[in-house]
N, CA, C and O atoms as a DFTB+ gen file, in Angstrom:
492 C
 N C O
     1  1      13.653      39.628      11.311
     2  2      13.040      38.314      11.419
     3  2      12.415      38.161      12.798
     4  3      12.836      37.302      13.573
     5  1      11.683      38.763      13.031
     6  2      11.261      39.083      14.648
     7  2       9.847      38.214      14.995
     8  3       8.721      38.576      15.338
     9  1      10.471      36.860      14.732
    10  2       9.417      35.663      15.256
    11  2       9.322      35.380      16.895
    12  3      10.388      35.383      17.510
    13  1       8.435      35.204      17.418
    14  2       7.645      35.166      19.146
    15  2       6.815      33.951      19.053
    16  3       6.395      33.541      17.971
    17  1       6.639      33.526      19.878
    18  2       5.727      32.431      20.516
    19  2       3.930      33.475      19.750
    20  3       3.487      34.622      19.816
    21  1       3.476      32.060      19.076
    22  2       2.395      32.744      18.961
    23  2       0.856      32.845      20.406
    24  3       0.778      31.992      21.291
    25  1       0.165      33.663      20.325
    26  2      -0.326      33.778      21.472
    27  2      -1.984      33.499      21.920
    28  3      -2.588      33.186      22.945
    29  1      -2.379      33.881      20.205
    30  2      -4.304      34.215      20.109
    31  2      -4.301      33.902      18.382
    32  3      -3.349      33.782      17.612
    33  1      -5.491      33.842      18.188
    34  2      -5.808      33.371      16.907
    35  2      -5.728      34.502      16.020
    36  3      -6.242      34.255      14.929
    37  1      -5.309      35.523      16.117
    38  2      -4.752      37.080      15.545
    39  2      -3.621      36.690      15.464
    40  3      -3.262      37.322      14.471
    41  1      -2.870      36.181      15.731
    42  2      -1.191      36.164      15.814
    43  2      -0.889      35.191      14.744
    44  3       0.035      35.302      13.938
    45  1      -2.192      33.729      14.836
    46  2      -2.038      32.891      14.310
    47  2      -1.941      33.366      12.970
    48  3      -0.924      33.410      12.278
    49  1      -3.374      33.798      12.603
    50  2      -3.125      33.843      11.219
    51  2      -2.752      35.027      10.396
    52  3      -3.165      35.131       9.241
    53  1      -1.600      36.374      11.227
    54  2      -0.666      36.844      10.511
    55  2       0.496      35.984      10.426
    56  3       1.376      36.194       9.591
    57  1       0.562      34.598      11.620
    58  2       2.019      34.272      10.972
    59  2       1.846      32.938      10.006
    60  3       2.788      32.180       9.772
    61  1       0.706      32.784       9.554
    62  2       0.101      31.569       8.061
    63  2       0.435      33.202       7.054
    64  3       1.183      33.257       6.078
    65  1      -0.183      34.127       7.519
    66  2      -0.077      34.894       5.987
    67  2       1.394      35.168       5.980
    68  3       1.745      35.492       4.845
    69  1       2.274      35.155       6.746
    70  2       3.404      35.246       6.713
    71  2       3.977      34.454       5.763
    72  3       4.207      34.741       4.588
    73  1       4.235      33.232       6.468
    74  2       4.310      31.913       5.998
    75  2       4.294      31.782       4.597
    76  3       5.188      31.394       3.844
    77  1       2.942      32.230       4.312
    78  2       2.394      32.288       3.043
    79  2       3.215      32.909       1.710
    80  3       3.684      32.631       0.607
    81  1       3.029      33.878       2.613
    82  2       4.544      35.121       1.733
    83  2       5.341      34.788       1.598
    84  3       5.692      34.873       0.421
    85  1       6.254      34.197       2.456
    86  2       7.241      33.685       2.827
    87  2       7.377      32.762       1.144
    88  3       7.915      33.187       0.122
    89  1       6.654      31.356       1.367
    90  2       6.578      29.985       0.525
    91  2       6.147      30.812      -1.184
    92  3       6.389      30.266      -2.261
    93  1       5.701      31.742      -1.083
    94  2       5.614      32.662      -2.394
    95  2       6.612      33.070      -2.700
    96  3       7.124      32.777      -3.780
    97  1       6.960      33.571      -2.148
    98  2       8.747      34.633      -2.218
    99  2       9.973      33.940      -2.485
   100  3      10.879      34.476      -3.123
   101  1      10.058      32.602      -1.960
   102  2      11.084      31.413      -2.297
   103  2      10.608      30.527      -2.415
   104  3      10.893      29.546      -1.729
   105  1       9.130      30.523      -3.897
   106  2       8.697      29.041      -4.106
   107  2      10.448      28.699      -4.953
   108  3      10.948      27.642      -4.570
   109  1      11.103      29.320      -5.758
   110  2      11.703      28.539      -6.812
   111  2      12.906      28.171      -6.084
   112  3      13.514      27.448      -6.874
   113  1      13.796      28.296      -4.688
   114  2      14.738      28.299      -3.927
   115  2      14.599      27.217      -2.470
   116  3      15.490      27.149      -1.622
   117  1      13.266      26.403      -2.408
   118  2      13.009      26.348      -1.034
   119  2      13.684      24.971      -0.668
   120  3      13.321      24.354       0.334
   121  1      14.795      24.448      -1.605
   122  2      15.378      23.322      -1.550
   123  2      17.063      23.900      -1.015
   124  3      17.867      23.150      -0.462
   125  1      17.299      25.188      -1.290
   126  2      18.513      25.875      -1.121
   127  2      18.408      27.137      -1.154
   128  3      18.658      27.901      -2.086
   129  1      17.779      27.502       0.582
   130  2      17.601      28.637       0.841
   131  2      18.245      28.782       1.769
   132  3      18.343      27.993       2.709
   133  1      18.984      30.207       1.592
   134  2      20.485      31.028       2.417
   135  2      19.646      30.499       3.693
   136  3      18.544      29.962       3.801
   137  1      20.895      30.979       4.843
   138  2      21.154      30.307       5.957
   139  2      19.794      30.976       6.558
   140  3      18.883      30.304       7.041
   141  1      19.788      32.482       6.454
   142  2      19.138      33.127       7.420
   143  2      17.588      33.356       6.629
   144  3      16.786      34.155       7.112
   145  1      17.311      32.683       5.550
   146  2      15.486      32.423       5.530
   147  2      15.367      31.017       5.747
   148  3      14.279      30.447       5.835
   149  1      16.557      30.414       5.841
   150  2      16.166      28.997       6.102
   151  2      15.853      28.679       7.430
   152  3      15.140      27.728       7.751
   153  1      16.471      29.602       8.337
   154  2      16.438      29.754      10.075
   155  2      14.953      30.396       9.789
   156  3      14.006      29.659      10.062
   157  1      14.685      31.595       9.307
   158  2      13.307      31.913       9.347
   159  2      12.534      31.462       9.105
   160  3      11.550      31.526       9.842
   161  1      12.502      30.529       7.594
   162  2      11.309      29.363       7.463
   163  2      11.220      28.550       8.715
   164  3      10.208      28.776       9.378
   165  1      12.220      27.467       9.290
   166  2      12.088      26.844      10.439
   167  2      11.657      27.406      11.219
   168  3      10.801      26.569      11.502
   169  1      11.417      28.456      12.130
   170  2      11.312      28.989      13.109
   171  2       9.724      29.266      13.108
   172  3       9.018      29.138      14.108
   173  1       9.333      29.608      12.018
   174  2       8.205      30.113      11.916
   175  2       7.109      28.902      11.747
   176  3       5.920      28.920      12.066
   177  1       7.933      27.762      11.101
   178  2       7.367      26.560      11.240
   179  2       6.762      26.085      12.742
   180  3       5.654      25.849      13.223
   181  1       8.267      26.089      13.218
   182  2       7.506      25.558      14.850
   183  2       6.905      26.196      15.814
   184  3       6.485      25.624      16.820
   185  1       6.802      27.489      15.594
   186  2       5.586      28.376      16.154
   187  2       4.722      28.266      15.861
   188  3       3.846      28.169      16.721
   189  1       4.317      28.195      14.272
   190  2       2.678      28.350      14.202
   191  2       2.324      26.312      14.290
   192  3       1.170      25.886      14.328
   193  1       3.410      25.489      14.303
   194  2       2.927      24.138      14.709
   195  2       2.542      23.691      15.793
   196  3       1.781      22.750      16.018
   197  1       3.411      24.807      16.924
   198  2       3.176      24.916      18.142
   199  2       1.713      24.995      18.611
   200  3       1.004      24.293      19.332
   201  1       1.507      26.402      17.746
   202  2      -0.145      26.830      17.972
   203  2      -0.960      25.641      17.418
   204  3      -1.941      25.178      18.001
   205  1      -0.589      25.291      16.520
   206  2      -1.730      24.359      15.900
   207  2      -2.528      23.140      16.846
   208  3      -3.719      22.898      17.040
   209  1      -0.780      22.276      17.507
   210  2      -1.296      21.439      18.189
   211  2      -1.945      21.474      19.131
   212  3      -2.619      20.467      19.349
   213  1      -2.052      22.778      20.233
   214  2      -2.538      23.162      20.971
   215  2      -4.034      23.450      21.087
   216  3      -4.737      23.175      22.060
   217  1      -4.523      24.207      19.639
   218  2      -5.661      24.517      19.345
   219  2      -6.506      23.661      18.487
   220  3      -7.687      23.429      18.744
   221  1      -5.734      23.095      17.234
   222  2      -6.305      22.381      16.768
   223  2      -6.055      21.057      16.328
   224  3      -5.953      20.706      15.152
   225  1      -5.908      19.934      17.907
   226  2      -5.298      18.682      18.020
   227  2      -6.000      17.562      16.845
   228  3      -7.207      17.319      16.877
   229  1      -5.248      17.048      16.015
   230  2      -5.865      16.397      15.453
   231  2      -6.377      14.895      15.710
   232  3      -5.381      14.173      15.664
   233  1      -7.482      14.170      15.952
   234  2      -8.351      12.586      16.466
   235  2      -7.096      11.763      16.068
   236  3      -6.398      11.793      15.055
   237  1      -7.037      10.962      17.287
   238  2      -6.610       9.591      17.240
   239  2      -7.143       8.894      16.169
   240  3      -8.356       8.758      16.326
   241  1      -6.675       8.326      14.997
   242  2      -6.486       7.607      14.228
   243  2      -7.190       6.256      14.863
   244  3      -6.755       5.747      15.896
   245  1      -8.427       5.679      14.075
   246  2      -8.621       4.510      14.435
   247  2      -8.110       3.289      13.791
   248  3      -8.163       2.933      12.614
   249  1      -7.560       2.685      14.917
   250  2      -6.953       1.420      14.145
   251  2      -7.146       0.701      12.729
   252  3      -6.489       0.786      11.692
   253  1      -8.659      -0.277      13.171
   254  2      -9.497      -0.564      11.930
   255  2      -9.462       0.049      10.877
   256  3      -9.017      -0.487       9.861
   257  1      -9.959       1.399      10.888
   258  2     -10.071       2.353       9.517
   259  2      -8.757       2.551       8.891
   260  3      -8.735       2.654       7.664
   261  1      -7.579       2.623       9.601
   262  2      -6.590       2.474       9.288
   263  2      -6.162       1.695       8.394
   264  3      -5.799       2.054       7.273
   265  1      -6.170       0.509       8.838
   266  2      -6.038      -0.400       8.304
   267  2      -6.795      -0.833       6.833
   268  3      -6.291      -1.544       5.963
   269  1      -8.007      -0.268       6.805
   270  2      -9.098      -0.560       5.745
   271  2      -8.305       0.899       4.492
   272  3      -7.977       0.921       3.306
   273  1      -8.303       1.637       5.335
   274  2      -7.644       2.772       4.080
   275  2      -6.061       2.641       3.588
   276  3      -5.543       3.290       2.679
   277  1      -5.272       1.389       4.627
   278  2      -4.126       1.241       3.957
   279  2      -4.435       0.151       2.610
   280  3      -3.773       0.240       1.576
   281  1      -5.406      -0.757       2.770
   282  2      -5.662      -1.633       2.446
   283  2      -6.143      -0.831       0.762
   284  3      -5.633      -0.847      -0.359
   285  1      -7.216      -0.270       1.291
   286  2      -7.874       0.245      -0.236
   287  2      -6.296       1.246      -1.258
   288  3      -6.355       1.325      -2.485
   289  1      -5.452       1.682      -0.706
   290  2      -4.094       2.763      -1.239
   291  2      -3.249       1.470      -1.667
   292  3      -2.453       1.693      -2.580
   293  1      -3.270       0.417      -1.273
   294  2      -2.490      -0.889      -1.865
   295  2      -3.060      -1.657      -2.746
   296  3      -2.479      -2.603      -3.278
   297  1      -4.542      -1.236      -3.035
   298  2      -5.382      -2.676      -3.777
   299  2      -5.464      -3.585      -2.910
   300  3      -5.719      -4.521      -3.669
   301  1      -5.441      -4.111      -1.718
   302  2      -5.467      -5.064      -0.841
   303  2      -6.809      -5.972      -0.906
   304  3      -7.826      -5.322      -0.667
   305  1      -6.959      -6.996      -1.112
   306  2      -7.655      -7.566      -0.231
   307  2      -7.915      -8.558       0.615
   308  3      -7.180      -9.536       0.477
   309  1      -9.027      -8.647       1.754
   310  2      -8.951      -9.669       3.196
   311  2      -7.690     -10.967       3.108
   312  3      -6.942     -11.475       3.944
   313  1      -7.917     -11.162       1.664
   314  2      -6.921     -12.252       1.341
   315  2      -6.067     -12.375       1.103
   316  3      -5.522     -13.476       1.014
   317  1      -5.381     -10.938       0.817
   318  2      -3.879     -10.711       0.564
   319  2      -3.351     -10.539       2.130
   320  3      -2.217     -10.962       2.350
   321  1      -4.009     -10.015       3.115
   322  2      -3.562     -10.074       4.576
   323  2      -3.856     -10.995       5.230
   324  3      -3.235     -11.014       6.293
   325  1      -4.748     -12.049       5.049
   326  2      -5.369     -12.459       5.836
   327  2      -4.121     -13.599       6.792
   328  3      -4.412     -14.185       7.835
   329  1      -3.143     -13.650       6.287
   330  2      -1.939     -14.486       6.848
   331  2      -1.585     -13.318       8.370
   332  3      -1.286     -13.696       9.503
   333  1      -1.744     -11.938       7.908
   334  2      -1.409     -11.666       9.371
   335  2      -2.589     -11.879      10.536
   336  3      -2.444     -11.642      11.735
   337  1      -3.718     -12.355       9.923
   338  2      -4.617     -11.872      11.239
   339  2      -4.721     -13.907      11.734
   340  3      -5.289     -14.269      12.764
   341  1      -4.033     -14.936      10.719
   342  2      -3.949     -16.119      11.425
   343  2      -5.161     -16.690      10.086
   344  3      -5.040     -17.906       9.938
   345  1      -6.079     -16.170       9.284
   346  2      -7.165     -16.554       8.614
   347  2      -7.928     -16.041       8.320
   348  3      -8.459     -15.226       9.075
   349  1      -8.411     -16.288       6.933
   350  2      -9.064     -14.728       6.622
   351  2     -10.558     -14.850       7.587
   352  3     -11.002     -13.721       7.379
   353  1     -11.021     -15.155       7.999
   354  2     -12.120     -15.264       9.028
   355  2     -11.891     -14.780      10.009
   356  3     -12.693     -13.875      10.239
   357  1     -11.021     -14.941      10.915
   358  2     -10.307     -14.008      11.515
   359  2      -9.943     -12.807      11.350
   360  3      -9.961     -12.051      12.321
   361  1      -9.515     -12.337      10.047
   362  2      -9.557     -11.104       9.563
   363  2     -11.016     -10.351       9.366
   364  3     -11.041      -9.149       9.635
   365  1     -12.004     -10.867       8.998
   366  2     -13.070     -10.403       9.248
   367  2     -13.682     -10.051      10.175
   368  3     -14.415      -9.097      10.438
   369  1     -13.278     -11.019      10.733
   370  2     -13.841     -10.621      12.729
   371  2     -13.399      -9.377      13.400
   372  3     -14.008      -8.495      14.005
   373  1     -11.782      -9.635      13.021
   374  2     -11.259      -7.945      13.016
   375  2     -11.739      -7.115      12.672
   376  3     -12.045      -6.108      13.310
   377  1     -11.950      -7.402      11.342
   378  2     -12.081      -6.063      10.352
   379  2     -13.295      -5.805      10.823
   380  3     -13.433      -4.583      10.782
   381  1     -14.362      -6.374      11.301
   382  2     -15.685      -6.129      11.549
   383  2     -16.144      -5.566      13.020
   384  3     -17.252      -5.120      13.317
   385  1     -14.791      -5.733      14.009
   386  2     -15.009      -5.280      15.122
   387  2     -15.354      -6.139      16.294
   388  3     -15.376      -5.785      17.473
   389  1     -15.718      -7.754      15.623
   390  2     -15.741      -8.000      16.370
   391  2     -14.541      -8.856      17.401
   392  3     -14.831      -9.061      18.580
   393  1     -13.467      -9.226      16.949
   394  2     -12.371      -9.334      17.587
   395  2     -11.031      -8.113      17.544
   396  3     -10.764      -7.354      16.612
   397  1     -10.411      -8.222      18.737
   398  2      -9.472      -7.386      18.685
   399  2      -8.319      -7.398      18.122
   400  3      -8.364      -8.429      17.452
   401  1      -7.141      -6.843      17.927
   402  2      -6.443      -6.847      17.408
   403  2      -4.856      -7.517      18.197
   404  3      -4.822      -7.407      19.423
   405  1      -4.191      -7.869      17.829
   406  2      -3.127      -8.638      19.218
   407  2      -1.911      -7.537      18.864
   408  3      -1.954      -6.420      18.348
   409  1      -1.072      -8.158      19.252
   410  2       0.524      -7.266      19.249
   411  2       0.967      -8.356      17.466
   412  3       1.336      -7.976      16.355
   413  1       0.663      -9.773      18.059
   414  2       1.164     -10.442      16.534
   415  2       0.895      -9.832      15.591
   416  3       1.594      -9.367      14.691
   417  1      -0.869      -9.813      15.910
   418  2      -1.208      -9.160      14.143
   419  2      -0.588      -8.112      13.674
   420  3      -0.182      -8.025      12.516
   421  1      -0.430      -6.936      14.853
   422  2       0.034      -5.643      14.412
   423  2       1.346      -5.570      13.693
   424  3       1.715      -4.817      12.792
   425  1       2.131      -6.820      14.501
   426  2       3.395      -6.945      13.831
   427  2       3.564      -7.302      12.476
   428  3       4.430      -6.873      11.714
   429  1       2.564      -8.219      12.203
   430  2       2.499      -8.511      10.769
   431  2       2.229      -7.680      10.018
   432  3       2.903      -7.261       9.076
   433  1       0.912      -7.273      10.471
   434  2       0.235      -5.923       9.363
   435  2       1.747      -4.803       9.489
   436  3       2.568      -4.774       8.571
   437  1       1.807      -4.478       9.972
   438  2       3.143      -3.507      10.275
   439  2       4.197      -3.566       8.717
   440  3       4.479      -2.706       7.883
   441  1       4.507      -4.820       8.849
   442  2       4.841      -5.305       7.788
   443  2       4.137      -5.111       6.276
   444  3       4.034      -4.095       5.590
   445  1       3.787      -6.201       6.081
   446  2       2.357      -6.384       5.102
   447  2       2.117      -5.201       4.720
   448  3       2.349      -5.163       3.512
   449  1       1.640      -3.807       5.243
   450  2       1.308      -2.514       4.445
   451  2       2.437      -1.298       4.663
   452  3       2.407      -0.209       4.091
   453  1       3.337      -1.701       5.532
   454  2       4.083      -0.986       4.978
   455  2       4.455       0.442       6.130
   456  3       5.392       1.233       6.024
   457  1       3.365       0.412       7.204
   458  2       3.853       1.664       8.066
   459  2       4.257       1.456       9.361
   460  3       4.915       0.481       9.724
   461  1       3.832       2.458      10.149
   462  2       4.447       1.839      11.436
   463  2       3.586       1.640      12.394
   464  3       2.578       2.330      12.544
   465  1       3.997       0.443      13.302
   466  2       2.648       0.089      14.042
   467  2       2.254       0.771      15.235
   468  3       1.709       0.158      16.152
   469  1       2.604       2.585      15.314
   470  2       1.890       3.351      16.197
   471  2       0.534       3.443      15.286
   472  3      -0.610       3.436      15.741
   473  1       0.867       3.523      14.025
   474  2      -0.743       3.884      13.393
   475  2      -1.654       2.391      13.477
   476  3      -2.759       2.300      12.942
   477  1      -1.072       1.362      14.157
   478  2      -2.217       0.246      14.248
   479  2      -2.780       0.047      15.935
   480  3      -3.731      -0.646      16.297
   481  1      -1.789       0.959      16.875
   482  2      -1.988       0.870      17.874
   483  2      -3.274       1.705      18.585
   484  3      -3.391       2.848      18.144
   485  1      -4.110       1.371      19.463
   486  2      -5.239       2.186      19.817
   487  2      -4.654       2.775      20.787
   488  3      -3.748       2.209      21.398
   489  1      -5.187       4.359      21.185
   490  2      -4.928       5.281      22.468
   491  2      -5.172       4.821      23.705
   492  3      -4.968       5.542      24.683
């Protein structure tokens, strides 16, 4: 099981085809897999996650859009939230960019759809 820090994008993607093999080899077990592929699945996990974040960081999440795509995954609309933003006019203003967003609203929306309010918070 001779997993290393991955190093270059050669390393990377023998240890995805690994991986790969790996999630092939114990698709029917991967809920109750022995001690020592379960240490190897993990391990190999946070190496090549390691690499990932490094190389390929994924964009800050924009608030707004956020919010508009939690909205559309719930059926939502302006008027089913509009109690967190104080009125749905207010919610528009939001939603439209042109007002900002407070700590209240977030708290509400937080609520209201259901996740957590790092994904309503801006960078």
């Amino acid at each position: 099981m001779n997993i290393t820090v991955i190093n270059n994008e050669q390393e990377y993607q023998a240890a995805c085809k690994r991986m790969d093999d790996f999630l092939e080899a114990h698709a029917d077990e991967l809920d109750r897999l022995p001690e020592k592929a379960d240490r190897e699945f993990r391990l190999l996990a946070l190496v090549i996650g390691d690499y990932e974040n490094k190389h390929y960081p994924l964009p800050k999440a924009d608030p707004i859009e956020f919010i508009k795509f939690m909205m559309e995954q719930k059926c939502l609309k302006v008027k089913d939230i509009a109690d967190c933003f104080g009125s749905t006019h207010r919610a528009y203003e939001v939603l439209n960019r042109k007002r900002n967003l407070t700590l209240a609203m977030i708290r509400k929306l937080r609520v209201a759809l259901g996740c957590s309010a790092d994904a309503l918070l801006e960078a």
